[in-house]
Amino acid sequence: MVGAFDTSGYNQERKTDPYIYQVGFGNTFASQAIPGVLPEGQNNPQNCKYDLYAEQLNGTPFTVPRASNQRTWLYRILPSVAHGGMVDTKQNPLLISDFSPLNPNVHINPHQVAWKSFKASASEKLDFIYGLRTIGGNGSAVSKDGMAFHVYAVNQSMEKTAFANVDGDLLFVPEEGRLDIQTELGSLMIGPGEIAVVQAGIKFKVAVPDGASQGAVYEVYGTHFTLPDLGPLGANGLANVRDFEHPVAGFDVEPSKWKVVYKIGGKLFETKRDHSPFDVVGWHGNYVPYKYDLSKFIIVQSANIDHLDPSVFCILVAKSKFPNINLMEFCALQQHYVTTRNTFRLPYYHRNASSEYIAFIRGGPGGYTGYTGLVPHGPPVKAWEAAVKEELDSTIANEGALITVMEPYQMLLLTDYAVSCTEYQLPPVSTWAYQPNFLKRIPEVNADLKAAGRPMIQ
Ligand SMILES: [Fe+2]
């Protein structure tokens, strides 16, 4: 590859990441692997430098307001249309993109659900495209409204194959093993503790330098991830804009047979090419993949009593078509100091409007668990008993742990695979053994009621 292995730059100290990045969020970036390759003062000159082809990739319809308009101009060896036509290809039957309640292959779920980490069997070679397994989702990719929760279990790098997900943006959350993601706009390396977003339509290839790798992928249809507003927090905090890292241009000169697999409405198609699709010599725009190191998150929490809602751990949101309501929010719980007094320090018992699906990246039981919105949950009995007697010193919560939480507002319907993969399913937590301690204290309550001149409990 030309351009992307320059060792000077923002993150040169990182041993596990050979790439350099441009930082910010929502910026219009410009990057060129050969100096001067970007046209001056225009996007589409009659002749591009070195006879490259100019191509625009839109992330939003042309006329959306400027603040949310996203597009990138690519200057490449061959245009994306240089292919032999779109044809059917091998399908991944575990990929689901239609979560209509009328679809008999997806299921409403009232229970707490939990799965162990998903693994690729050593006897089966699975690359990223065929290692994806959809767990649940809502809405539909075809109508560009909704989202999907996938896991991946991969033990093979993609070879001479690129993937373009037309259906939505993908948020990668590795649990084990690094992902080396080569995109048309340059390369990103992420491992457990980092995340990356590759937007709809951008071609990419996933290599697994550590061998067997697994994690989660959250896909949003018809919208893009953005940062939550900060309100009274001010201009800084949570995920800071300068910590989002975008690739620099890098291109392969590789005139050989390649395949590009497209996911369109959940179905896979392929095109053939006579040159690597990673042939973009320069680009400029604001529709650009990015990565983020979760350890850079600025944690905000109560410093005196109670604790704040888990939205304070929010890293990215994807806006829905309902005004002021997010399609999903992506949060990460990590170690932080706790100094509160007179406070039940575990999560309060709750019934939240949004559903929640948790991935235990580090610490905790591993794997995944989830609850449907407004279905009650909270700490188990033993944890409650310990928490109400706990001596409240200043301490560190979630020490060494990294737990990501994906909260969709619309109900997640689970796929056939999610409800039938018995080798991965874990039993629900038993929640029936709570004691109604109040009843033992009725004499004391009645004494207080009597003193207040109120009727007593009979
Ligand atoms: Fe919860």
XYZ file of C-alpha atoms and ligand atoms in Angstrom:
459
model
C 0.000 0.000 0.000
C 1.238 3.497 -0.753
C 0.787 6.202 1.847
C -0.736 4.679 4.952
C 2.331 3.321 6.734
C 3.980 6.660 7.462
C 5.270 6.349 11.037
C 5.053 10.036 11.913
C 1.835 11.307 13.367
C -0.625 11.418 16.164
C -0.414 7.865 17.450
C 3.079 6.739 16.533
C 3.652 5.448 20.077
C 0.973 2.781 19.708
C 2.724 -0.511 19.133
C -0.333 -2.392 17.974
C -1.559 0.154 15.476
C 0.675 0.841 12.472
C -1.570 3.504 10.979
C -1.755 7.252 11.338
C -4.933 9.237 11.639
C -6.534 12.658 11.373
C -8.489 13.694 14.430
C -11.840 15.395 15.028
C -15.517 14.611 14.613
C -17.744 15.756 11.750
C -14.842 17.591 10.127
C -14.325 17.894 6.436
C -10.963 16.195 6.006
C -8.620 16.065 3.026
C -5.977 13.412 2.497
C -3.716 12.573 -0.393
C -1.221 9.735 -0.637
C 0.583 11.554 -3.468
C 1.158 15.264 -2.840
C -0.874 17.503 -5.113
C -3.243 14.785 -6.324
C -6.367 16.569 -5.052
C -7.754 19.069 -7.590
C -7.490 22.737 -6.666
C -10.658 24.806 -6.424
C -13.040 22.242 -7.864
C -14.191 18.664 -7.332
C -14.597 17.326 -10.823
C -11.982 18.663 -13.271
C -12.077 17.713 -16.927
C -8.879 15.756 -16.349
C -7.827 14.549 -12.897
C -4.122 14.366 -12.105
C -2.473 11.136 -13.355
C -5.723 10.303 -15.203
C -7.447 9.294 -11.983
C -11.238 9.114 -11.902
C -13.251 11.474 -9.667
C -16.178 9.848 -7.827
C -18.573 11.257 -5.247
C -19.906 9.067 -2.419
C -22.978 10.468 -0.660
C -23.853 9.652 2.922
C -27.024 11.728 2.829
C -29.457 12.835 0.112
C -28.236 15.928 -1.777
C -30.552 18.448 -0.179
C -30.416 17.667 3.540
C -29.427 20.748 5.563
C -25.764 21.633 5.428
C -25.150 20.720 9.092
C -26.070 17.095 8.467
C -25.019 16.783 4.813
C -22.280 14.175 4.342
C -20.280 13.306 1.244
C -16.755 12.519 0.156
C -14.982 12.975 -3.167
C -12.654 10.136 -4.133
C -9.835 10.279 -6.717
C -9.123 6.711 -7.728
C -7.415 4.421 -10.236
C -10.715 2.902 -11.378
C -14.238 4.142 -10.642
C -16.407 1.858 -8.510
C -18.620 1.214 -11.528
C -15.741 -0.643 -13.268
C -17.116 -4.097 -12.608
C -18.682 -6.933 -14.514
C -22.205 -6.464 -13.190
C -23.969 -7.309 -9.962
C -24.708 -11.024 -9.585
C -25.984 -13.272 -6.805
C -23.375 -14.745 -4.512
C -23.147 -17.151 -1.607
C -25.523 -15.987 1.115
C -24.955 -15.759 4.856
C -28.216 -17.247 6.165
C -27.603 -15.780 9.637
C -27.781 -12.198 8.332
C -31.241 -10.706 8.942
C -32.365 -7.218 7.934
C -36.176 -7.299 8.182
C -37.525 -7.107 11.710
C -41.185 -6.606 10.944
C -43.328 -8.364 13.597
C -44.947 -10.138 10.632
C -41.631 -11.791 9.786
C -41.960 -15.354 11.216
C -38.180 -15.568 11.617
C -37.916 -12.860 14.312
C -39.408 -13.009 17.779
C -40.712 -10.709 20.484
C -38.839 -11.451 23.654
C -40.041 -10.640 27.183
C -37.174 -12.381 29.000
C -33.749 -11.374 30.074
C -31.538 -13.020 27.486
C -27.863 -13.907 27.772
C -25.319 -15.546 25.522
C -21.727 -16.646 25.952
C -19.126 -15.193 23.613
C -19.637 -16.492 20.108
C -16.696 -18.428 18.672
C -15.747 -19.494 15.189
C -15.321 -23.234 15.012
C -11.714 -24.170 14.174
C -13.035 -26.647 11.609
C -14.749 -23.905 9.608
C -12.976 -20.992 7.966
C -15.064 -17.864 8.456
C -14.185 -14.396 7.228
C -15.968 -11.256 8.379
C -18.803 -11.471 5.834
C -19.683 -15.059 6.685
C -18.771 -14.776 10.369
C -21.592 -12.289 11.031
C -24.623 -13.620 12.925
C -27.615 -11.363 13.520
C -28.954 -11.483 17.072
C -31.798 -9.015 16.756
C -32.999 -5.736 15.404
C -35.909 -3.492 14.630
C -37.324 -1.828 11.537
C -36.010 -2.723 8.135
C -32.930 -2.077 6.048
C -35.066 -1.669 2.936
C -37.099 1.145 4.478
C -33.904 2.665 5.981
C -35.388 2.803 9.442
C -34.199 0.694 12.335
C -31.115 -1.173 13.383
C -29.539 -4.601 13.763
C -27.393 -6.157 16.466
C -24.913 -8.618 15.014
C -22.075 -10.567 16.545
C -19.085 -11.743 14.539
C -16.874 -14.761 15.047
C -14.081 -14.760 12.486
C -10.934 -16.839 12.024
C -9.896 -15.849 8.527
C -8.946 -12.566 6.894
C -10.865 -11.472 3.815
C -8.732 -12.193 0.751
C -9.096 -10.270 -2.512
C -12.611 -9.432 -1.384
C -14.125 -6.161 -0.227
C -17.470 -5.672 1.495
C -19.842 -2.757 0.976
C -22.793 -2.586 3.326
C -25.435 -0.572 1.507
C -27.915 -1.122 4.350
C -26.392 1.035 7.063
C -23.446 2.211 9.098
C -21.561 -0.421 11.081
C -20.198 0.164 14.582
C -17.533 -2.452 15.398
C -16.971 -3.436 19.033
C -14.218 -6.090 19.307
C -14.291 -8.431 22.282
C -11.304 -10.582 21.330
C -8.645 -10.032 18.664
C -7.792 -7.000 16.583
C -9.536 -6.028 13.377
C -7.400 -4.513 10.634
C -10.004 -2.656 8.594
C -8.809 -1.440 5.211
C -11.289 1.016 3.726
C -11.375 2.953 0.491
C -10.327 6.010 2.508
C -7.465 4.325 4.374
C -6.883 1.794 7.134
C -7.947 1.554 10.775
C -6.710 -0.931 13.363
C -8.903 -1.613 16.398
C -8.730 -4.103 19.217
C -10.728 -4.798 22.372
C -11.275 -1.463 24.124
C -11.597 0.411 20.845
C -14.493 0.892 18.434
C -14.761 1.873 14.780
C -17.519 3.091 12.487
C -17.607 2.373 8.750
C -20.459 4.166 7.063
C -22.935 2.708 4.571
C -21.548 2.120 1.102
C -17.859 2.493 1.961
C -15.974 -0.573 0.755
C -13.795 -2.248 3.348
C -11.878 -5.437 4.023
C -11.318 -7.001 7.449
C -8.130 -8.845 8.339
C -7.712 -10.648 11.680
C -4.001 -10.344 12.599
C -4.492 -12.202 15.900
C -6.364 -15.138 14.381
C -9.739 -16.057 15.863
C -11.548 -12.810 16.670
C -14.991 -12.005 17.905
C -17.156 -9.116 18.983
C -20.311 -7.160 18.230
C -21.384 -5.037 15.285
C -24.265 -2.601 15.592
C -25.831 -1.514 12.314
C -28.078 1.535 11.906
C -30.328 2.032 8.890
C -30.993 5.430 7.314
C -29.076 7.465 9.870
C -25.516 8.039 11.039
C -23.789 7.973 14.378
C -23.074 11.305 15.966
C -22.016 12.644 19.351
C -24.583 13.318 22.070
C -25.204 16.941 22.985
C -23.469 18.048 26.178
C -26.055 20.472 27.618
C -24.935 21.908 30.946
C -21.672 19.954 30.807
C -20.360 22.673 28.517
C -17.932 22.322 25.667
C -15.942 19.307 26.900
C -16.440 15.886 28.389
C -17.794 12.446 27.525
C -16.124 11.513 24.225
C -14.083 14.505 23.152
C -14.066 15.301 19.448
C -10.275 15.260 19.137
C -10.143 11.608 20.153
C -11.963 10.326 17.081
C -9.393 9.174 14.549
C -9.936 9.064 10.801
C -7.674 7.316 8.303
C -5.357 8.923 5.809
C -5.406 8.074 2.126
C -3.513 4.947 1.121
C -3.887 2.956 -2.067
C -2.886 -0.377 -3.516
C -1.550 -0.824 -7.028
C -2.881 -4.289 -7.625
C -4.226 -5.076 -11.094
C -5.590 -8.517 -10.248
C -8.961 -10.239 -9.822
C -11.010 -8.868 -6.931
C -14.526 -9.342 -5.714
C -16.758 -6.784 -3.997
C -19.629 -8.226 -1.965
C -22.548 -5.853 -1.404
C -25.176 -6.315 1.325
C -28.402 -4.816 0.005
C -31.590 -5.353 1.984
C -29.825 -8.129 3.889
C -29.059 -10.071 0.692
C -25.525 -10.502 -0.612
C -24.538 -9.748 -4.205
C -21.110 -9.587 -5.788
C -19.233 -7.789 -8.505
C -15.902 -8.701 -10.082
C -13.102 -6.215 -10.648
C -9.736 -6.260 -12.407
C -8.067 -4.058 -9.808
C -8.088 -3.717 -6.051
C -11.024 -1.546 -4.928
C -8.606 0.059 -2.446
C -7.270 2.344 -5.136
C -8.198 5.806 -3.814
C -5.124 8.040 -4.124
C -6.704 11.091 -2.504
C -10.024 12.138 -1.053
C -11.760 15.004 0.696
C -15.055 15.162 2.520
C -16.885 14.480 5.763
C -18.170 10.941 5.100
C -15.188 9.143 6.567
C -14.737 6.045 8.770
C -13.293 6.551 12.231
C -12.101 4.790 15.367
C -12.190 5.697 19.043
C -10.276 4.393 22.046
C -12.841 3.930 24.838
C -10.213 4.558 27.523
C -10.185 8.220 26.455
C -13.793 8.706 27.554
C -14.270 11.419 30.208
C -16.538 9.929 32.851
C -19.044 12.249 34.492
C -20.768 11.018 37.636
C -22.394 12.295 40.817
C -19.852 13.504 43.391
C -22.123 13.655 46.450
C -25.266 11.484 46.500
C -27.186 9.140 44.152
C -25.882 8.384 40.686
C -26.781 9.786 37.332
C -28.657 7.957 34.597
C -26.434 5.722 32.454
C -26.738 8.169 29.576
C -23.720 9.924 31.115
C -21.680 7.036 29.696
C -22.943 7.718 26.165
C -20.307 7.783 23.426
C -22.305 7.836 20.205
C -25.961 8.165 19.280
C -27.840 7.486 16.048
C -30.818 9.781 15.610
C -34.188 8.248 14.779
C -37.032 9.616 12.708
C -38.847 10.557 15.934
C -37.912 14.145 16.878
C -35.457 14.243 19.796
C -35.387 10.446 20.191
C -32.352 8.394 19.305
C -32.672 5.184 17.344
C -29.954 3.844 19.588
C -27.377 5.026 22.064
C -24.014 3.392 22.576
C -22.437 3.630 26.034
C -19.449 2.123 27.823
C -19.108 1.529 31.563
C -15.526 1.563 32.808
C -13.674 1.993 36.028
C -14.169 5.312 37.781
C -13.979 6.765 41.266
C -17.092 6.661 43.431
C -17.354 9.099 46.314
C -21.097 9.204 46.950
C -22.513 8.885 50.467
C -25.892 7.593 51.709
C -26.434 6.009 48.312
C -27.428 2.587 47.030
C -24.439 2.336 44.766
C -25.577 -0.458 42.482
C -27.794 0.398 39.514
C -31.242 1.295 40.817
C -34.160 -1.028 40.058
C -35.562 0.229 36.817
C -37.906 -0.046 33.894
C -36.451 2.049 31.093
C -38.204 3.148 27.914
C -35.301 1.898 25.816
C -34.156 -1.698 25.639
C -30.589 -2.489 26.628
C -28.104 -4.987 25.280
C -24.839 -5.339 27.138
C -21.478 -6.692 25.941
C -18.927 -7.676 28.579
C -15.669 -6.778 26.849
C -13.426 -7.016 29.933
C -14.395 -8.240 33.377
C -17.803 -9.628 34.280
C -19.084 -12.901 32.887
C -18.166 -12.232 29.236
C -20.623 -12.513 26.385
C -23.851 -10.598 26.057
C -27.091 -9.990 27.888
C -30.176 -7.916 27.193
C -33.567 -6.701 28.312
C -36.559 -5.384 26.425
C -37.665 -1.836 27.265
C -39.972 -1.352 30.265
C -39.368 -4.953 31.368
C -38.219 -4.658 35.009
C -34.731 -5.529 36.154
C -32.128 -4.595 38.728
C -29.582 -6.072 41.117
C -30.186 -9.654 42.294
C -31.111 -10.375 45.915
C -27.614 -11.138 47.180
C -26.226 -7.976 45.603
C -29.035 -5.918 47.184
C -28.319 -7.449 50.593
C -24.638 -6.543 50.316
C -25.254 -3.071 48.917
C -27.593 -1.939 51.704
C -24.989 -2.928 54.318
C -21.956 -1.666 52.410
C -19.619 0.742 54.183
C -19.424 3.671 51.802
C -15.766 4.510 51.473
C -14.475 6.229 48.386
C -13.719 3.424 45.979
C -13.286 2.458 42.361
C -16.319 1.065 40.551
C -16.035 -1.420 37.680
C -12.325 -1.833 38.379
C -10.608 -3.207 35.299
C -13.940 -3.756 33.547
C -15.206 -2.585 30.215
C -18.894 -3.114 29.570
C -20.591 -1.618 26.541
C -24.325 -0.977 26.495
C -26.363 -0.529 23.332
C -29.781 0.996 23.998
C -32.318 0.905 21.154
C -35.530 2.884 21.651
C -37.556 0.630 19.357
C -38.041 -2.917 20.564
C -35.420 -5.410 19.463
C -36.855 -8.573 17.924
C -34.587 -11.600 18.256
C -33.662 -13.805 15.325
C -34.220 -17.545 15.023
C -30.488 -17.964 15.563
C -30.484 -15.921 18.784
C -33.327 -17.917 20.319
C -32.136 -21.339 19.152
C -28.331 -21.310 19.561
C -28.435 -23.470 22.673
C -24.643 -23.865 22.723
C -24.337 -20.143 23.498
C -27.484 -19.347 25.491
C -27.223 -18.811 29.230
C -30.130 -19.306 31.649
C -31.974 -16.190 32.833
C -31.078 -14.823 36.257
C -33.555 -15.951 38.923
C -35.310 -12.869 40.327
C -38.167 -14.204 42.459
C -36.487 -14.423 45.874
C -36.740 -10.798 47.027
C -38.218 -10.395 50.491
C -40.997 -7.857 51.229
C -39.063 -6.535 54.223
C -41.598 -3.744 54.655
C -44.193 -6.257 55.897
C -42.020 -7.171 58.890
C -42.006 -3.542 59.932
C -45.760 -2.897 59.887
C -45.942 -2.431 63.692
C -43.380 0.373 63.402
C -45.209 1.835 60.381
C -48.526 1.740 62.276
C -46.962 3.504 65.228
C -45.763 6.266 62.922
C -49.173 6.468 61.186
C -50.938 6.646 64.537
C -48.627 9.424 65.700
C -49.410 11.311 62.500
C -53.178 10.885 63.003
C -53.528 8.721 59.904
C -55.447 5.410 59.570
C -53.310 2.364 60.327
C -52.673 -0.643 58.074
C -55.106 -3.453 59.002
Fe -30.899 -1.832 32.864
